[in-house]
């Protein structure tokens, strides 16, 4: 079976940074978010790979297409067949919409999906596409482990059931106030430093994605609730917890702990992750040029008392449970 490490987190918690740091190890490969959903990529012809090329022209992704063809898969990055929610059935998509709800409700979801002929046909096909893509990326890079930074717990549920994958989980947590700020203005606080490279690589304000603080706090809370639900189903040996703040402030020790968890040689990582060629799909920081790992706590200056009160009312209790005061 192909070895997969899945980053489970709320979006904008540092998963792209973590993915690139892990991918700098000689025995680890990453392409970022393997779900390759059309909504995440957006306008495919304008989307840039982290190498800087438009993704349609990237030589690495051309190799992926060839490798997938050798495994019997017609691969198009705009419709990769790896997103468990992308099924041609309105009924199945409706059932797959809600986040992970815990064992009892997930059993009900499984039962309801089971009566869909489209889902019964597509699930093994999506399993096969994911396993083939992981194996292809592993082969191209000569890697032992592949990273998937897709973050979503419901996707993880199905990856854990994939007969072609051996999955370990990296649970990444970040102070919810920092995450909420990124939801309120993703272009400024969760994208490339260069405004011309935001919005997938060709510029954009991402105004339609902006949330109110109440919406942002609720989204962060729900993402962490679903992560808790699925982790209860796993043996503790299958997952490890990492804080974004520790990753930034104590990078070497945090990465050493992760390398040991993933079973790779501790001495084969590149300290400067930007010197390694990456082909990552995900957060706009993949297009930045600096190798500096700097803790982003701009929420301390940007969020006023009103927004902080709203956050505390919606998600403060959970944030404090994680140790954030």
CSV table of C-alpha atoms in Angstrom, one decimal:
chain,number,residue,atom,x,y,z
A,1,UNK,CA,0.0,0.0,0.0
A,2,UNK,CA,1.1,3.6,-0.6
A,3,UNK,CA,2.0,5.6,2.5
A,4,UNK,CA,-0.1,8.8,2.9
A,5,UNK,CA,0.2,11.4,5.7
A,6,UNK,CA,-3.0,13.5,5.9
A,7,UNK,CA,-3.0,17.0,7.5
A,8,UNK,CA,-6.2,17.5,9.4
A,9,UNK,CA,-7.0,21.1,10.2
A,10,UNK,CA,-9.2,24.1,9.8
A,11,UNK,CA,-8.2,25.9,6.6
A,12,UNK,CA,-5.6,28.7,7.0
A,13,UNK,CA,-4.0,26.9,9.9
A,14,UNK,CA,-0.5,26.6,8.3
A,15,UNK,CA,-1.1,23.4,6.4
A,16,UNK,CA,0.6,24.7,3.2
A,17,UNK,CA,3.7,25.7,5.1
A,18,UNK,CA,3.7,22.4,6.9
A,19,UNK,CA,3.2,20.5,3.7
A,20,UNK,CA,6.2,22.3,2.0
A,21,UNK,CA,8.4,21.8,5.1
A,22,UNK,CA,7.6,18.1,5.1
A,23,UNK,CA,8.1,17.9,1.3
A,24,UNK,CA,11.6,19.3,1.7
A,25,UNK,CA,12.6,15.9,3.1
A,26,UNK,CA,14.2,13.5,0.6
A,27,UNK,CA,11.9,10.7,1.5
A,28,UNK,CA,8.7,12.8,1.5
A,29,UNK,CA,6.7,14.2,-1.4
A,30,UNK,CA,3.8,16.7,-1.5
A,31,UNK,CA,1.6,18.3,-4.0
A,32,UNK,CA,-0.5,20.0,-1.4
A,33,UNK,CA,-4.2,19.3,-1.6
A,34,UNK,CA,-4.7,16.0,-3.3
A,35,UNK,CA,-8.5,16.4,-3.4
A,36,UNK,CA,-7.8,18.8,-6.3
A,37,UNK,CA,-11.3,20.2,-6.2
A,38,UNK,CA,-12.4,22.7,-8.9
A,39,UNK,CA,-13.6,25.1,-6.2
A,40,UNK,CA,-10.1,25.2,-4.6
A,41,UNK,CA,-8.3,25.7,-7.8
A,42,UNK,CA,-10.7,28.1,-9.4
A,43,UNK,CA,-9.9,29.2,-13.0
A,44,UNK,CA,-7.5,26.5,-14.0
A,45,UNK,CA,-5.9,28.3,-16.9
A,46,UNK,CA,-4.9,31.1,-14.6
A,47,UNK,CA,-3.8,29.0,-11.7
A,48,UNK,CA,-0.1,28.8,-10.9
A,49,UNK,CA,1.8,25.8,-9.5
A,50,UNK,CA,4.1,26.7,-6.7
A,51,UNK,CA,7.0,26.3,-9.1
A,52,UNK,CA,5.7,29.5,-10.7
A,53,UNK,CA,4.5,28.0,-14.0
A,54,UNK,CA,0.8,28.1,-15.0
A,55,UNK,CA,-0.3,24.6,-13.8
A,56,UNK,CA,-1.3,23.6,-17.3
A,57,UNK,CA,2.3,24.2,-18.5
A,58,UNK,CA,4.1,22.7,-15.4
A,59,UNK,CA,6.4,19.8,-16.4
A,60,UNK,CA,5.8,18.0,-13.1
A,61,UNK,CA,2.1,17.8,-13.6
A,62,UNK,CA,2.7,16.6,-17.2
A,63,UNK,CA,4.7,13.7,-15.7
A,64,UNK,CA,1.8,13.1,-13.3
A,65,UNK,CA,-0.5,12.8,-16.3
A,66,UNK,CA,1.8,10.3,-17.9
A,67,UNK,CA,2.2,8.3,-14.7
A,68,UNK,CA,-1.5,8.2,-14.2
A,69,UNK,CA,-2.1,7.0,-17.8
A,70,UNK,CA,0.4,4.2,-17.1
A,71,UNK,CA,-1.8,3.1,-14.2
A,72,UNK,CA,-4.9,3.2,-16.4
A,73,UNK,CA,-6.3,6.6,-15.4
A,74,UNK,CA,-7.0,9.5,-17.7
A,75,UNK,CA,-5.9,12.4,-15.6
A,76,UNK,CA,-6.9,16.1,-15.9
A,77,UNK,CA,-5.9,18.3,-13.0
A,78,UNK,CA,-9.2,20.3,-13.5
A,79,UNK,CA,-11.2,17.1,-13.0
A,80,UNK,CA,-8.8,14.6,-11.3
A,81,UNK,CA,-11.4,12.3,-9.9
A,82,UNK,CA,-9.9,12.4,-6.4
A,83,UNK,CA,-12.6,14.5,-4.6
A,84,UNK,CA,-15.0,12.3,-2.8
A,85,UNK,CA,-17.7,15.0,-2.9
A,86,UNK,CA,-17.5,15.4,-6.7
A,87,UNK,CA,-20.1,12.9,-7.8
A,88,UNK,CA,-22.7,13.1,-10.5
A,89,UNK,CA,-25.6,12.8,-8.2
A,90,UNK,CA,-27.5,15.7,-6.6
A,91,UNK,CA,-28.7,13.3,-3.8
A,92,UNK,CA,-25.2,12.1,-3.0
A,93,UNK,CA,-23.7,15.6,-3.1
A,94,UNK,CA,-26.4,16.7,-0.7
A,95,UNK,CA,-25.5,14.0,1.7
A,96,UNK,CA,-21.8,14.7,1.4
A,97,UNK,CA,-22.2,18.4,2.0
A,98,UNK,CA,-22.2,18.5,5.9
A,99,UNK,CA,-19.0,18.1,7.8
A,100,UNK,CA,-18.1,15.0,9.8
A,101,UNK,CA,-20.8,14.5,12.5
A,102,UNK,CA,-19.5,11.7,14.7
A,103,UNK,CA,-19.9,7.9,14.6
A,104,UNK,CA,-23.7,7.7,14.9
A,105,UNK,CA,-24.6,10.3,12.3
A,106,UNK,CA,-21.8,9.1,10.0
A,107,UNK,CA,-23.4,5.6,10.1
A,108,UNK,CA,-26.7,7.2,9.0
A,109,UNK,CA,-24.9,9.0,6.2
A,110,UNK,CA,-23.3,5.8,5.0
A,111,UNK,CA,-26.6,4.1,5.0
A,112,UNK,CA,-28.3,6.9,3.0
A,113,UNK,CA,-25.4,7.0,0.5
A,114,UNK,CA,-25.6,3.2,0.1
A,115,UNK,CA,-28.9,3.4,-1.7
A,116,UNK,CA,-27.4,5.7,-4.4
A,117,UNK,CA,-26.3,3.6,-7.4
A,118,UNK,CA,-24.1,6.5,-8.5
A,119,UNK,CA,-22.3,6.6,-5.1
A,120,UNK,CA,-21.8,2.8,-5.1
A,121,UNK,CA,-20.3,3.0,-8.5
A,122,UNK,CA,-18.1,6.1,-7.9
A,123,UNK,CA,-16.7,5.3,-4.5
A,124,UNK,CA,-14.3,2.5,-5.6
A,125,UNK,CA,-13.4,4.6,-8.6
A,126,UNK,CA,-12.5,7.6,-6.4
A,127,UNK,CA,-10.6,5.3,-4.1
A,128,UNK,CA,-8.6,4.0,-7.0
A,129,UNK,CA,-7.8,7.5,-8.4
A,130,UNK,CA,-6.5,8.6,-5.0
A,131,UNK,CA,-4.3,5.6,-4.6
A,132,UNK,CA,-3.0,5.9,-8.1
A,133,UNK,CA,-2.2,9.6,-7.7
A,134,UNK,CA,-0.4,9.0,-4.4
A,135,UNK,CA,1.6,6.1,-6.0
A,136,UNK,CA,2.4,8.3,-9.1
A,137,UNK,CA,3.7,11.2,-7.0
A,138,UNK,CA,5.7,8.8,-4.8
A,139,UNK,CA,7.3,7.2,-7.9
A,140,UNK,CA,8.2,10.5,-9.6
A,141,UNK,CA,9.8,11.9,-6.4
A,142,UNK,CA,11.4,8.6,-5.2
A,143,UNK,CA,9.6,9.1,-1.9
A,144,UNK,CA,8.5,6.9,0.9
A,145,UNK,CA,5.6,9.0,2.1
A,146,UNK,CA,3.2,11.5,0.3
A,147,UNK,CA,1.5,14.4,2.1
A,148,UNK,CA,-2.1,15.4,1.5
A,149,UNK,CA,-2.9,18.8,3.0
A,150,UNK,CA,-6.6,18.7,2.0
A,151,UNK,CA,-7.6,19.2,5.8
A,152,UNK,CA,-11.2,18.1,5.6
A,153,UNK,CA,-12.3,15.3,8.1
A,154,UNK,CA,-14.9,13.9,5.8
A,155,UNK,CA,-12.3,13.3,3.1
A,156,UNK,CA,-10.1,11.6,5.7
A,157,UNK,CA,-12.9,9.3,6.6
A,158,UNK,CA,-12.9,7.9,3.1
A,159,UNK,CA,-9.1,7.9,2.7
A,160,UNK,CA,-9.0,5.7,5.9
A,161,UNK,CA,-11.3,3.2,4.1
A,162,UNK,CA,-9.2,3.3,0.9
A,163,UNK,CA,-7.7,-0.2,0.4
A,164,UNK,CA,-4.8,1.2,-1.5
A,165,UNK,CA,-3.6,3.6,1.2
A,166,UNK,CA,-1.9,3.3,4.6
A,167,UNK,CA,-2.9,6.6,6.3
A,168,UNK,CA,-1.3,8.5,9.2
A,169,UNK,CA,-2.8,11.8,10.4
A,170,UNK,CA,-1.1,15.0,11.4
A,171,UNK,CA,-3.6,17.1,13.4
A,172,UNK,CA,-2.6,20.8,13.0
A,173,UNK,CA,-4.1,23.4,15.3
A,174,UNK,CA,-3.9,27.2,15.2
A,175,UNK,CA,-5.3,29.9,17.5
A,176,UNK,CA,-8.8,30.4,16.2
A,177,UNK,CA,-8.5,34.2,16.3
A,178,UNK,CA,-5.7,34.1,13.7
A,179,UNK,CA,-7.7,31.7,11.6
A,180,UNK,CA,-10.9,33.8,11.8
A,181,UNK,CA,-9.0,36.9,10.6
A,182,UNK,CA,-8.0,35.0,7.5
A,183,UNK,CA,-11.6,34.1,6.8
A,184,UNK,CA,-12.6,37.7,7.1
A,185,UNK,CA,-10.1,38.9,4.5
A,186,UNK,CA,-8.4,35.9,2.8
A,187,UNK,CA,-6.5,38.0,0.2
A,188,UNK,CA,-4.7,40.1,2.8
A,189,UNK,CA,-4.2,37.5,5.5
A,190,UNK,CA,-4.1,34.1,3.8
A,191,UNK,CA,-2.6,34.5,0.4
A,192,UNK,CA,0.7,35.4,-1.4
A,193,UNK,CA,2.6,38.4,-0.1
A,194,UNK,CA,2.7,39.8,-3.6
A,195,UNK,CA,-0.8,41.1,-4.4
A,196,UNK,CA,-0.2,40.3,-8.1
A,197,UNK,CA,0.1,36.6,-7.2
A,198,UNK,CA,-3.0,36.3,-5.1
A,199,UNK,CA,-6.2,34.6,-6.1
A,200,UNK,CA,-4.4,31.5,-7.5
A,201,UNK,CA,-1.4,33.3,-9.0
A,202,UNK,CA,-2.7,36.2,-11.2
A,203,UNK,CA,-4.1,38.7,-8.6
A,204,UNK,CA,-7.4,39.2,-7.0
A,205,UNK,CA,-9.1,40.6,-3.9
A,206,UNK,CA,-11.2,37.5,-3.1
A,207,UNK,CA,-14.0,39.7,-1.9
A,208,UNK,CA,-16.7,37.1,-2.4
A,209,UNK,CA,-15.0,34.8,0.1
A,210,UNK,CA,-15.0,37.2,3.0
A,211,UNK,CA,-16.9,36.3,6.1
A,212,UNK,CA,-18.2,38.2,9.1
A,213,UNK,CA,-16.5,37.5,12.4
A,214,UNK,CA,-19.6,35.4,13.5
A,215,UNK,CA,-19.4,33.3,10.4
A,216,UNK,CA,-15.6,33.0,10.6
A,217,UNK,CA,-15.7,31.9,14.3
A,218,UNK,CA,-18.4,29.4,13.6
A,219,UNK,CA,-16.5,27.9,10.6
A,220,UNK,CA,-13.3,27.5,12.7
A,221,UNK,CA,-15.3,25.9,15.5
A,222,UNK,CA,-17.1,23.4,13.2
A,223,UNK,CA,-13.9,22.4,11.5
A,224,UNK,CA,-12.3,21.6,14.8
A,225,UNK,CA,-15.4,19.8,16.0
A,226,UNK,CA,-15.4,17.5,13.0
A,227,UNK,CA,-11.7,16.8,13.5
A,228,UNK,CA,-12.4,15.8,17.1
A,229,UNK,CA,-15.1,13.4,15.9
A,230,UNK,CA,-12.9,11.5,13.5
A,231,UNK,CA,-9.9,11.4,15.8
A,232,UNK,CA,-12.1,9.5,18.3
A,233,UNK,CA,-12.3,6.7,15.7
A,234,UNK,CA,-8.5,6.3,15.4
A,235,UNK,CA,-5.9,4.5,17.4
A,236,UNK,CA,-3.5,7.0,19.0
A,237,UNK,CA,-0.6,5.5,17.1
A,238,UNK,CA,-2.2,6.7,13.9
A,239,UNK,CA,-2.1,10.4,14.6
A,240,UNK,CA,0.0,13.2,16.1
A,241,UNK,CA,-0.9,16.7,17.1
A,242,UNK,CA,1.1,19.8,16.1
A,243,UNK,CA,0.5,23.5,16.9
A,244,UNK,CA,1.1,26.1,14.2
A,245,UNK,CA,2.7,28.3,16.8
A,246,UNK,CA,5.2,25.6,17.7
A,247,UNK,CA,5.9,24.9,14.0
A,248,UNK,CA,6.9,28.6,13.6
A,249,UNK,CA,8.8,29.1,16.9
A,250,UNK,CA,10.5,25.8,17.2
A,251,UNK,CA,10.6,24.5,13.7
A,252,UNK,CA,13.6,22.1,14.0
A,253,UNK,CA,12.2,20.2,17.0
A,254,UNK,CA,8.7,20.1,15.6
A,255,UNK,CA,9.8,18.8,12.3
A,256,UNK,CA,12.0,16.2,13.9
A,257,UNK,CA,9.0,14.9,15.9
A,258,UNK,CA,7.0,14.6,12.7
A,259,UNK,CA,9.8,12.9,10.7
A,260,UNK,CA,10.1,10.3,13.5
A,261,UNK,CA,6.3,9.8,13.5
A,262,UNK,CA,6.4,9.3,9.7
A,263,UNK,CA,9.3,6.8,9.9
A,264,UNK,CA,11.8,8.7,7.7
A,265,UNK,CA,15.5,9.4,8.3
A,266,UNK,CA,15.9,12.4,10.5
A,267,UNK,CA,19.0,13.7,8.7
A,268,UNK,CA,17.7,13.9,5.2
A,269,UNK,CA,15.7,17.2,5.2
A,270,UNK,CA,16.7,20.5,3.7
A,271,UNK,CA,16.7,23.3,6.2
A,272,UNK,CA,15.8,25.9,3.6
A,273,UNK,CA,12.5,24.6,2.2
A,274,UNK,CA,12.5,27.1,-0.7
A,275,UNK,CA,15.6,25.5,-2.2
A,276,UNK,CA,13.6,22.4,-2.9
A,277,UNK,CA,11.4,22.4,-6.1
A,278,UNK,CA,7.8,22.1,-4.9
A,279,UNK,CA,4.6,21.6,-7.0
A,280,UNK,CA,2.1,22.4,-4.4
A,281,UNK,CA,-1.6,23.3,-4.7
A,282,UNK,CA,-3.0,25.2,-1.8
A,283,UNK,CA,-2.5,28.5,0.1
A,284,UNK,CA,-1.0,31.5,-1.8
A,285,UNK,CA,2.1,31.4,0.4
A,286,UNK,CA,3.3,28.6,-1.9
A,287,UNK,CA,4.2,31.4,-4.3
A,288,UNK,CA,6.2,33.5,-1.8
A,289,UNK,CA,10.0,33.6,-2.2
A,290,UNK,CA,11.2,34.1,1.4
A,291,UNK,CA,12.4,31.1,3.4
A,292,UNK,CA,11.8,32.9,6.7
A,293,UNK,CA,9.3,31.1,8.9
A,294,UNK,CA,7.6,33.9,10.8
A,295,UNK,CA,4.7,33.4,13.3
A,296,UNK,CA,1.7,35.3,12.0
A,297,UNK,CA,-0.2,36.9,14.8
A,298,UNK,CA,-1.6,39.9,13.0
A,299,UNK,CA,-4.9,39.3,14.7
A,300,UNK,CA,-3.5,40.9,17.8
A,301,UNK,CA,-3.3,44.3,15.9
A,302,UNK,CA,-6.2,43.8,13.4
A,303,UNK,CA,-9.0,42.5,15.5
A,304,UNK,CA,-10.8,45.1,17.7
A,305,UNK,CA,-12.7,44.5,20.9
A,306,UNK,CA,-16.0,44.1,19.1
A,307,UNK,CA,-14.7,41.3,16.9
A,308,UNK,CA,-12.9,39.6,19.7
A,309,UNK,CA,-16.1,39.6,21.8
A,310,UNK,CA,-18.0,38.0,18.9
A,311,UNK,CA,-15.3,35.3,18.5
A,312,UNK,CA,-15.3,34.6,22.2
A,313,UNK,CA,-19.1,34.2,22.2
A,314,UNK,CA,-19.0,31.7,19.3
A,315,UNK,CA,-15.8,29.8,19.7
A,316,UNK,CA,-13.9,31.1,22.8
A,317,UNK,CA,-14.6,28.0,24.9
A,318,UNK,CA,-13.0,25.7,22.3
A,319,UNK,CA,-10.1,28.1,21.8
A,320,UNK,CA,-9.4,28.0,25.5
A,321,UNK,CA,-9.6,24.2,25.5
A,322,UNK,CA,-6.7,24.3,23.1
A,323,UNK,CA,-4.8,26.5,25.6
A,324,UNK,CA,-5.2,29.8,23.8
A,325,UNK,CA,-6.1,32.6,26.3
